[in-house]
mmCIF file of C-alpha atoms in Angstrom:
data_model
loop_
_atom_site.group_PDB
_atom_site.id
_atom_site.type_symbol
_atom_site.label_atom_id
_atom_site.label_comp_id
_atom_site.label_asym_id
_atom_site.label_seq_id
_atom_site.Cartn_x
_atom_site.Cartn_y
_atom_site.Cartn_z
ATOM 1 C CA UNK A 237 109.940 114.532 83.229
ATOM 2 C CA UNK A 238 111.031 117.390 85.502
ATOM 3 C CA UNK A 239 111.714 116.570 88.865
ATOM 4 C CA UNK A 240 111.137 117.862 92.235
ATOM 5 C CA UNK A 241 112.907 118.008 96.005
ATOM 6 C CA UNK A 242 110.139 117.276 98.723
ATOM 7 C CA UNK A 243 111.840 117.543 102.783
ATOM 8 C CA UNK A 244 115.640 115.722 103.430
ATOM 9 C CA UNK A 245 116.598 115.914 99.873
ATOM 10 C CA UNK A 246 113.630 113.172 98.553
ATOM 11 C CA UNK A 247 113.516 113.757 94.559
ATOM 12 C CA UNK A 248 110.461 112.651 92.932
ATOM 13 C CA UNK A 249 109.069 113.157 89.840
ATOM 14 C CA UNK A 250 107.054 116.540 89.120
ATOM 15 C CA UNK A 251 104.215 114.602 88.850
ATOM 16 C CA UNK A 252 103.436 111.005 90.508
ATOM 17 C CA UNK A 253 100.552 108.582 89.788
ATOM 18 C CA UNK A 254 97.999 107.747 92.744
ATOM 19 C CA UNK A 255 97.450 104.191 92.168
ATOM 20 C CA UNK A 256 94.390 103.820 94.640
ATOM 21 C CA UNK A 257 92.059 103.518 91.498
ATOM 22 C CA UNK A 258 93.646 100.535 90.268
ATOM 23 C CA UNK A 259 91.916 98.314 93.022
ATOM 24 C CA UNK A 260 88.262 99.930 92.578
ATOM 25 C CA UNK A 261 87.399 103.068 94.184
ATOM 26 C CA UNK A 262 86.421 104.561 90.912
ATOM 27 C CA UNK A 263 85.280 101.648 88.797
ATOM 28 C CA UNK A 264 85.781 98.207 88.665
ATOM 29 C CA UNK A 265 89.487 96.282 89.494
ATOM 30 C CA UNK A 266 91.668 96.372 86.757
ATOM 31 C CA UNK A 267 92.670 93.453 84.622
ATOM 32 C CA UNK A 268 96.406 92.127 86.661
ATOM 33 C CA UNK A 269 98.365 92.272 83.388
ATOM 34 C CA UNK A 270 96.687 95.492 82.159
ATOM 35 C CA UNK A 271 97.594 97.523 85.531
ATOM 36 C CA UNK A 272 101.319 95.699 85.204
ATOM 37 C CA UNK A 273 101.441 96.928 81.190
ATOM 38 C CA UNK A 274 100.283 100.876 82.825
ATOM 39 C CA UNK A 275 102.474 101.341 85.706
ATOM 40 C CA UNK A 276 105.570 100.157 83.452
ATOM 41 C CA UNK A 277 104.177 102.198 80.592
ATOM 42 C CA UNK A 278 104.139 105.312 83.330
ATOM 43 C CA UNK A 279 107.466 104.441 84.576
ATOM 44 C CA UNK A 280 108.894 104.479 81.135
ATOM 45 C CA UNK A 281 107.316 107.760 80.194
ATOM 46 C CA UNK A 282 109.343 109.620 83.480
ATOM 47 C CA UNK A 283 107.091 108.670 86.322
ATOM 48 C CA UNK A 284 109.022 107.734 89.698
ATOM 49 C CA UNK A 285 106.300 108.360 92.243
ATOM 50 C CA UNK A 286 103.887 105.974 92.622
ATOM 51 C CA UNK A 287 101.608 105.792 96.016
ATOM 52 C CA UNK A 288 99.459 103.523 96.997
ATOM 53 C CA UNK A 289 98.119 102.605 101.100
ATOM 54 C CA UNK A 290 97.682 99.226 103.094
ATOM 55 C CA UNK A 291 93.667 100.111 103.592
ATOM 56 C CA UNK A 292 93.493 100.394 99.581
ATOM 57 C CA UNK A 293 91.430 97.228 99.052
ATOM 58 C CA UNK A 294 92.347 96.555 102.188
ATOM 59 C CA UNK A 295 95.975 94.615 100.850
ATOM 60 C CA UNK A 296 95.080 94.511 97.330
ATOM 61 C CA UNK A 297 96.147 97.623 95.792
ATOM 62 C CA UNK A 298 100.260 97.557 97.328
ATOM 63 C CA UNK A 299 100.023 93.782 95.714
ATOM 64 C CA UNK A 300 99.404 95.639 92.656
ATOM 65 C CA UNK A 301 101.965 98.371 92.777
ATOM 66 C CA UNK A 302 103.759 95.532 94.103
ATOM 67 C CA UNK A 303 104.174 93.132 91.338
ATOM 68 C CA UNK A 304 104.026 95.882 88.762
ATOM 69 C CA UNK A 305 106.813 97.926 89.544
ATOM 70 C CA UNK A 306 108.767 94.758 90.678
ATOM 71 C CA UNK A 307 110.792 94.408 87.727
ATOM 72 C CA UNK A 308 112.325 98.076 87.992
ATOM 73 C CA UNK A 309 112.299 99.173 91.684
ATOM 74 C CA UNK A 310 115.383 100.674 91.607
ATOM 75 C CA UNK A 311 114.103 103.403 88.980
ATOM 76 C CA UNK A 312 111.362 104.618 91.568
ATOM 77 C CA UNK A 313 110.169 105.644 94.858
ATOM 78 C CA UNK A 314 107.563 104.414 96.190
ATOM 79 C CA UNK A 315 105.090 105.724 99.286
ATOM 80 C CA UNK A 316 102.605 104.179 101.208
ATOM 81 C CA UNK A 317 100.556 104.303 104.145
ATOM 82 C CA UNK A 318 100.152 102.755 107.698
ATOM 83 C CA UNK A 319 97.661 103.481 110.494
ATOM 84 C CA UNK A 320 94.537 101.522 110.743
ATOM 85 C CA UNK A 321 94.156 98.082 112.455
ATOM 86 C CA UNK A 322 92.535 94.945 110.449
ATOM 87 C CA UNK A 323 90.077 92.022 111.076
ATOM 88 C CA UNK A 324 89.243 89.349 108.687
ATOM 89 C CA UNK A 325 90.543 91.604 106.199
ATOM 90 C CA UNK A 326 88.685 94.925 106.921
ATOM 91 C CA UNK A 327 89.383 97.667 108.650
ATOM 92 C CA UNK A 328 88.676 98.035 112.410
ATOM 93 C CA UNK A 329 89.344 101.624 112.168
ATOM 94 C CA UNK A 330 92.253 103.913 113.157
ATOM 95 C CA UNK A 331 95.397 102.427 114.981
ATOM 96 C CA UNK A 332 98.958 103.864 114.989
ATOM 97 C CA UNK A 333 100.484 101.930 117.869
ATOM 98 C CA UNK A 334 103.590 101.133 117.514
ATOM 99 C CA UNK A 335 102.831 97.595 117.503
ATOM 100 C CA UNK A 336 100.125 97.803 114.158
ATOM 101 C CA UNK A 337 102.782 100.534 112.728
ATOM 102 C CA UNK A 338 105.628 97.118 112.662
ATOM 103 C CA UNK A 339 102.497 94.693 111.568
ATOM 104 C CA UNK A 340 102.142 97.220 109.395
ATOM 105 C CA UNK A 341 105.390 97.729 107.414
ATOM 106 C CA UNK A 342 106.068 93.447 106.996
ATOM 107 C CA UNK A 343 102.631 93.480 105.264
ATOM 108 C CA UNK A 344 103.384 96.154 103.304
ATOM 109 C CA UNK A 345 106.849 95.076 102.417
ATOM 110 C CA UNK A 346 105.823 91.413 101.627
ATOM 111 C CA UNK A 347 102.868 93.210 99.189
ATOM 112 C CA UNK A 348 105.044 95.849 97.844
ATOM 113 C CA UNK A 349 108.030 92.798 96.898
ATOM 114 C CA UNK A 350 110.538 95.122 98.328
ATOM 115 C CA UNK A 351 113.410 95.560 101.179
ATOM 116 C CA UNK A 352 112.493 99.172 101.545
ATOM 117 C CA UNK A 353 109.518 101.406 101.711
ATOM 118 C CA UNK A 354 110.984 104.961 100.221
ATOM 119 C CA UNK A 355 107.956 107.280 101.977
ATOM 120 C CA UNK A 356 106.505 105.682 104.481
ATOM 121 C CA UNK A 357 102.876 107.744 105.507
ATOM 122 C CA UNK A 358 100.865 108.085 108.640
ATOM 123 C CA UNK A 359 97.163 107.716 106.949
ATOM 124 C CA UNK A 360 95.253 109.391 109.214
ATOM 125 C CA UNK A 361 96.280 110.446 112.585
ATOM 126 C CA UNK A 362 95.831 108.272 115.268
ATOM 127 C CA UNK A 363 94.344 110.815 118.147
ATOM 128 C CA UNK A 364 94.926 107.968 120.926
ATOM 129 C CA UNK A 365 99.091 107.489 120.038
ATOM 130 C CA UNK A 366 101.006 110.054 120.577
ATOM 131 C CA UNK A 367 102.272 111.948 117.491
ATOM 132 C CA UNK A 368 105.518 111.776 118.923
ATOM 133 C CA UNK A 369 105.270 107.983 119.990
ATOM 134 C CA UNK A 370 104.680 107.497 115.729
ATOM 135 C CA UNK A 371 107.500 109.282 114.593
ATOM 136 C CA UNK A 372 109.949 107.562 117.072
ATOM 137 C CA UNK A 373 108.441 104.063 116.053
ATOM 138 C CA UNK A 374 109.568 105.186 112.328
ATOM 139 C CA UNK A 375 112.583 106.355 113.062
ATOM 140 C CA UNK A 376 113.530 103.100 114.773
ATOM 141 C CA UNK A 377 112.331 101.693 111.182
ATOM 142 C CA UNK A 378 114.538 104.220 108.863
ATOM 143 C CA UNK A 379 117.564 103.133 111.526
ATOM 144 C CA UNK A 380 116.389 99.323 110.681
ATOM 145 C CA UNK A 381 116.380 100.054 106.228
ATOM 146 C CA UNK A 382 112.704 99.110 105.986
ATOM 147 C CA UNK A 383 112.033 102.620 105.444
ATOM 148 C CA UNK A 384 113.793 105.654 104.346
ATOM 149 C CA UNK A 385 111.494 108.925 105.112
ATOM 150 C CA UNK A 386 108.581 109.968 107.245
ATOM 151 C CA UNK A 387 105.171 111.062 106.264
ATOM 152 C CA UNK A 388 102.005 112.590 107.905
ATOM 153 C CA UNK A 389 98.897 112.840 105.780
ATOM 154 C CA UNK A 390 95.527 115.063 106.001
ATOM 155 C CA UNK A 391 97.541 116.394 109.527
ATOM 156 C CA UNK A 392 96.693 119.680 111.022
ATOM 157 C CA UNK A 393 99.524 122.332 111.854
ATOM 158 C CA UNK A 394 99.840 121.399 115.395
ATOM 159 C CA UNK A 395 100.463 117.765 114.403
ATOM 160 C CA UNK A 396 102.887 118.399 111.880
ATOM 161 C CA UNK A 397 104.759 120.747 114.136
ATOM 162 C CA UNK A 398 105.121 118.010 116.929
ATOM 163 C CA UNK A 399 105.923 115.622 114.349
ATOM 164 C CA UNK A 400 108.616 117.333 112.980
ATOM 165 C CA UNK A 401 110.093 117.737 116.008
ATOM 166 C CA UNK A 402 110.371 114.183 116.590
ATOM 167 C CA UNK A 403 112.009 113.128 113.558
ATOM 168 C CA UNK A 404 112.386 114.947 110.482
ATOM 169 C CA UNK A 405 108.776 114.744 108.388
ATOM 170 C CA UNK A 406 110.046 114.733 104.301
ATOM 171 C CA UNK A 407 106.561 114.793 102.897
ATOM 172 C CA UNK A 408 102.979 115.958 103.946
ATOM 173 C CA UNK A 409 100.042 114.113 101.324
ATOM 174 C CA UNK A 410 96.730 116.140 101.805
ATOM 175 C CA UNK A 411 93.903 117.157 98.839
ATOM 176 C CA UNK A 412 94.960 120.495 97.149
ATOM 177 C CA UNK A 413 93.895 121.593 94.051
ATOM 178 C CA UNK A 414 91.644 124.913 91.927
ATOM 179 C CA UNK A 415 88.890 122.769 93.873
ATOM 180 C CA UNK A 416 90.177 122.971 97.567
ATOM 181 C CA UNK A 417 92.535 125.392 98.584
ATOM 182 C CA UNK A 418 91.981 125.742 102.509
ATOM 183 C CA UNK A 419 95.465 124.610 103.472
ATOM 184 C CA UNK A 420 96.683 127.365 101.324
ATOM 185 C CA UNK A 421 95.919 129.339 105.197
ATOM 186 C CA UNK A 422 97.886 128.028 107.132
ATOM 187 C CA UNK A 423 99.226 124.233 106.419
ATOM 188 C CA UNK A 424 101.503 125.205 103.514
ATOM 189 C CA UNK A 425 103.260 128.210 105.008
ATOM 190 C CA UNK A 426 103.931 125.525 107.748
ATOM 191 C CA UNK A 427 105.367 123.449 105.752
ATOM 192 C CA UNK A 428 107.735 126.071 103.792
ATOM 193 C CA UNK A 429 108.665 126.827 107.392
ATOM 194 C CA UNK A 430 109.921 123.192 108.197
ATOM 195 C CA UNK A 431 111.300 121.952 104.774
ATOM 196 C CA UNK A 432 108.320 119.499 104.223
ATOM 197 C CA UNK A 433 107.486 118.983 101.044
ATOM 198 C CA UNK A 434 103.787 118.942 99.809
ATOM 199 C CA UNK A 435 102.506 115.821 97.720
ATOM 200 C CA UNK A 436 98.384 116.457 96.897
ATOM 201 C CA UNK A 437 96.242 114.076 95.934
ATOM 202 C CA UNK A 438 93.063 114.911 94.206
ATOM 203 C CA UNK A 439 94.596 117.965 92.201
ATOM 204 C CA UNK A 440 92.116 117.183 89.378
ATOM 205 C CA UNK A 441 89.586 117.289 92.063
ATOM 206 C CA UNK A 442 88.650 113.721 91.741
ATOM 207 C CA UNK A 443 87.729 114.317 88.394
ATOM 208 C CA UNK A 444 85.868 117.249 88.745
ATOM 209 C CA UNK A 445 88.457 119.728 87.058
ATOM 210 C CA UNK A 446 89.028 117.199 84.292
ATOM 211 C CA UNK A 447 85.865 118.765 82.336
ATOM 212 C CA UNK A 448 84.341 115.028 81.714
ATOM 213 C CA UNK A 449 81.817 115.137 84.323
ATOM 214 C CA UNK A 450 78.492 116.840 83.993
ATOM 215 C CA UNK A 451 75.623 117.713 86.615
ATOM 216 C CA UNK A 452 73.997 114.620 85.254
ATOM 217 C CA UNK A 453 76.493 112.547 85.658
ATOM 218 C CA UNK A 454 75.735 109.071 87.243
ATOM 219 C CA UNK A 455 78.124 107.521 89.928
ATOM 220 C CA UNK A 456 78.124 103.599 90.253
ATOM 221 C CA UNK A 457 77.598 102.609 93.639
ATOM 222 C CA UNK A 458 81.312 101.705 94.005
ATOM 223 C CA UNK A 459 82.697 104.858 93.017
ATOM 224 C CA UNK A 460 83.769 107.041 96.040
ATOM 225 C CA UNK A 461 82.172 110.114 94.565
ATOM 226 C CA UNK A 462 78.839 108.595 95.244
ATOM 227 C CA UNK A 463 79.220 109.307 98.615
ATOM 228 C CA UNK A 464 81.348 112.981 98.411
ATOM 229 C CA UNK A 465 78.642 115.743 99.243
ATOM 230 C CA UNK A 466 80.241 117.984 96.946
ATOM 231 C CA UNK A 467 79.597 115.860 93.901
ATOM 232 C CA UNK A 468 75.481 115.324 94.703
ATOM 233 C CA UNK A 469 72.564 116.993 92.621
ATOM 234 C CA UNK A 470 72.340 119.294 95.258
ATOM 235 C CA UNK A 471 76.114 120.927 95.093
ATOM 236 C CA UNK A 472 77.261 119.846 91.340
ATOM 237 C CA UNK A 473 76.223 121.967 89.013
ATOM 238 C CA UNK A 474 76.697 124.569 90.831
ATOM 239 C CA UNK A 475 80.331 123.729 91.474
ATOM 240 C CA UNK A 476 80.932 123.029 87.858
ATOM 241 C CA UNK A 477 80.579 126.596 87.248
ATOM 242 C CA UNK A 478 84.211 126.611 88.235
ATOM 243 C CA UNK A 479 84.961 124.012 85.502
ATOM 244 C CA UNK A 480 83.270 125.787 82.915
ATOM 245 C CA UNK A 481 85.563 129.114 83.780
ATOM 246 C CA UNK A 482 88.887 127.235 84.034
ATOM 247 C CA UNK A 483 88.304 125.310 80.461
ATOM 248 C CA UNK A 484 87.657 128.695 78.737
ATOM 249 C CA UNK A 485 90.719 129.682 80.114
ATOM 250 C CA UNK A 486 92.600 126.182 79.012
ATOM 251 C CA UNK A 487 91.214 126.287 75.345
ATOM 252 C CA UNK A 488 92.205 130.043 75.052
ATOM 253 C CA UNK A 489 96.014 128.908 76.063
ATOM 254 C CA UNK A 490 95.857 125.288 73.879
ATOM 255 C CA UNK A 491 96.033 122.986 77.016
ATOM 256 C CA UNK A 492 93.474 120.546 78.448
ATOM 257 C CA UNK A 493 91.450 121.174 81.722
ATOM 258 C CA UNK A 494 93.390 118.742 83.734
ATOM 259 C CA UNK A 495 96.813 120.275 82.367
ATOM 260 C CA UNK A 496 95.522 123.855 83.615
ATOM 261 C CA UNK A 497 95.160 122.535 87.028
ATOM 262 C CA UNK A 498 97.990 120.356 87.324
ATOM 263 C CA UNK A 499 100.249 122.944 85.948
ATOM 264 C CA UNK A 500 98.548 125.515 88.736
ATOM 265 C CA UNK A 501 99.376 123.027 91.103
ATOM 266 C CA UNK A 502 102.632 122.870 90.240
ATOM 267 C CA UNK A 503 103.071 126.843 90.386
ATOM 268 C CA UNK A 504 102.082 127.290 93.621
ATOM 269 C CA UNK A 505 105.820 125.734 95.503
ATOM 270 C CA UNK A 506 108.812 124.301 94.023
ATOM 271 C CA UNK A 507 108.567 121.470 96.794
ATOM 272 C CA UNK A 508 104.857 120.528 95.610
ATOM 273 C CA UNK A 509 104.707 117.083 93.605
ATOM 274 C CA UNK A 510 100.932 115.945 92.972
ATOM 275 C CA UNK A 511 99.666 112.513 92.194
ATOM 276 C CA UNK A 512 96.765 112.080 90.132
ATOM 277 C CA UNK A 513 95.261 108.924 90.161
ATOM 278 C CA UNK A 514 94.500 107.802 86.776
ATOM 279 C CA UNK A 515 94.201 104.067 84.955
ATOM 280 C CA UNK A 516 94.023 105.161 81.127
ATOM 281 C CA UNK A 517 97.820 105.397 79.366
ATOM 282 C CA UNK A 518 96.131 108.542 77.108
ATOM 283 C CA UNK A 519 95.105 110.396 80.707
ATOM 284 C CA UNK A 520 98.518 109.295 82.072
ATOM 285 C CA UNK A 521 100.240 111.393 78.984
ATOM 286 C CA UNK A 522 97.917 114.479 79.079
ATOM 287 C CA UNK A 523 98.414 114.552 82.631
ATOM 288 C CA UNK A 524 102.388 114.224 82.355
ATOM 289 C CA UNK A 525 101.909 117.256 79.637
ATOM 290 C CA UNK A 526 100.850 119.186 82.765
ATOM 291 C CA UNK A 527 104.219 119.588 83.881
ATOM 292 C CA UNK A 528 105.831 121.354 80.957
ATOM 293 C CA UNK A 529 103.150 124.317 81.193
ATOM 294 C CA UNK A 530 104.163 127.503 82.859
ATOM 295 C CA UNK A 531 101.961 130.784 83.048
ATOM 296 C CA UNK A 532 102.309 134.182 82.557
ATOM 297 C CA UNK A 533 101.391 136.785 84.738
ATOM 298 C CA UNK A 534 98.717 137.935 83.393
ATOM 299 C CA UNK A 535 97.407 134.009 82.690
ATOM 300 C CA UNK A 536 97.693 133.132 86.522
ATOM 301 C CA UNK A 537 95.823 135.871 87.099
ATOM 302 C CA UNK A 538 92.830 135.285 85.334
ATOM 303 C CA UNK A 539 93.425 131.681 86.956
ATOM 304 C CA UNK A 540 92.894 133.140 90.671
ATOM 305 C CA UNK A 541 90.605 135.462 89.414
ATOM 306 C CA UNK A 542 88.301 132.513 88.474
ATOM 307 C CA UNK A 543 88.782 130.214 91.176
ATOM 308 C CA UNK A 544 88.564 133.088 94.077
ATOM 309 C CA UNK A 545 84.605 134.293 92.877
ATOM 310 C CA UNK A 546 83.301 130.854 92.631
ATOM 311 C CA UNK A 547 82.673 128.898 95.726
ATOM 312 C CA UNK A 548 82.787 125.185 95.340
ATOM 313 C CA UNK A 549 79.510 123.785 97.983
ATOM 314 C CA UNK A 550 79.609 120.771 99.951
ATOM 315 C CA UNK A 551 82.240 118.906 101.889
ATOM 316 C CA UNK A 552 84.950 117.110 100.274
ATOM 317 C CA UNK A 553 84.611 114.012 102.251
ATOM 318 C CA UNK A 554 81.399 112.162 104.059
ATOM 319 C CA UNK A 555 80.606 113.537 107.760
ATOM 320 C CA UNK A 556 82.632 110.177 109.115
ATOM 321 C CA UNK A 557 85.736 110.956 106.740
ATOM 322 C CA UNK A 558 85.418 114.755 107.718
ATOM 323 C CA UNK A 559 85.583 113.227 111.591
ATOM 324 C CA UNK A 560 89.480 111.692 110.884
ATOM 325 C CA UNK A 561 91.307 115.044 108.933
ATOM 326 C CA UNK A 562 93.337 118.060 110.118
ATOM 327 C CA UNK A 563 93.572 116.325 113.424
#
């Protein structure tokens, strides 16, 4: 596995594994020893990145990562998330006080069975703490050893700016992909400004790009896309036209879908390192493919040529998730 440089000299795999989906989200909670048996399998295969958030499950998902990657810490870097408060085990909604921020980082430390948290993330930010107030409360953590870099995620320029200012940001974790490009404007020239590196999530488009999904497709009632807009009967088969393109241009070159857009992905920045989120060893390999493809010229053109005439309808999140983002 290639690897890549994100902000401060962080070196991650080219391509990282999103572990939200191993604690629901998209099915059903894998079986304990199965998800310890994949994220080994992953590690062994070249995978070092591994992310996963305190809200996944809420707690369940960094126990998880936790106990699976226990046995070989020292051969990976691992990120997660801080920045919403919790009551009887559920989320109370956004907090980034410095006082949740330290509740926080024990939980996750206990969870994760580690001294250190390598990439520690602001989830969403917090628009009643000061950006600046965040960064210094994590700086006084990297000066303690429970955590080594700063991250913001789904942070608008402004925020990253002041951020940055305050103490160096390594890593920004937003959705990018041949399905949403509007950072593309403005976010990622910030960041190639500042040295931050770029880690999406969602490059396969939350399984949209992957060419397994149809506009009869049924999603189970604890499957996130069941509430995306962009995935209803209204929007999907209209945005699969996009799909449709992209795999004619994938079969012509002897990839997969997914290996077309995480290879795109990876074309875009030498500091980008995406994370699909997958819980299938065969999708973990095709996926890990992705990062040996390179295009042509010509080939990347016919890529943007593709993805620049369709137009993929409907919001990416639900109104109330849409209410939290480039804040």
């Amino acid at each position: 596995m290639q690897t890549r440089i994100l902000g401060q000299g962080m070196e991650v795999s080219a391509i990282g594994l999103g572990c939200m989906g191993l604690s629901g989200s998209y099915g059903p909670i894998l079986d304990r020893a199965e998800s310890n048996r994949f994220l080994r399998d992953a590690v062994d295969r070249g995978v070092t990145f591994f992310d996963t958030a305190e809200v996944y499950g809420p707690f369940l998902n960094e126990e998880i990562v936790g106990e699976g990657l226990k046995p070989v810490r020292d051969q990976v870097v691992l990120a997660t998330k801080f920045g919403f408060g919790y009551a009887d085990g559920k989320s109370t909604g956004i907090d980034s006080s410095p006082a949740n921020i330290r509740r926080a980082v024990e939980g996750s430390l206990k969870r994760l069975q580690t001294d250190y948290i390598d990439l520690y993330y602001q989830h969403r930010v917090d628009i009643n703490t000061p950006i600046e107030e965040v960064a210094a409360t994590v700086a006084d953590l990297v000066k303690e050893g429970k955590v080594k870099y700063f991250g913001l995620s789904e942070a608008s320029v402004s925020t990253i700016r002041k951020a940055h200012a305050a103490f160096p940001v390594t890593a920004l974790q937003s959705e990018y992909s041949l399905w949403f490009r509007d950072y593309e404007k403005d976010v990622i020239p910030t960041l190639e400004e500042l040295g931050i590196g770029f880690v999406p999530f969602s490059p396969l488009g939350k399984g949209a790009l992957t060419g397994t999904l149809s506009k009869d497709t049924e999603f189970a009632s604890n499957d996130i896309r069941s509430t995306i807009p962009r995935f209803q009967k209204e929007f999907i088969e209209e945005n699969l036209k996009l799909v449709a393109e992209l795999n004619k241009i994938a079969e012509a070159k002897g990839i997969t879908a997914p290996q077309l857009a995480l290879a795109w992905v990876l074309a875009q920045k030498p500091w980008i390192a995406p994370i699909p989120g997958t819980r299938r060893t065969e999708r973990l390999v095709e996926n890990i493919g992705g990062a040996d493809i390179s295009f042509s010229t010509d080939e990347m053109a016919a890529i943007n040529k593709v993805a620049n005439a369709i137009t993929v309808h409907g919001n990416r999140y639900s109104d109330a998730q849409m209410a939290v983002v480039n804040r």
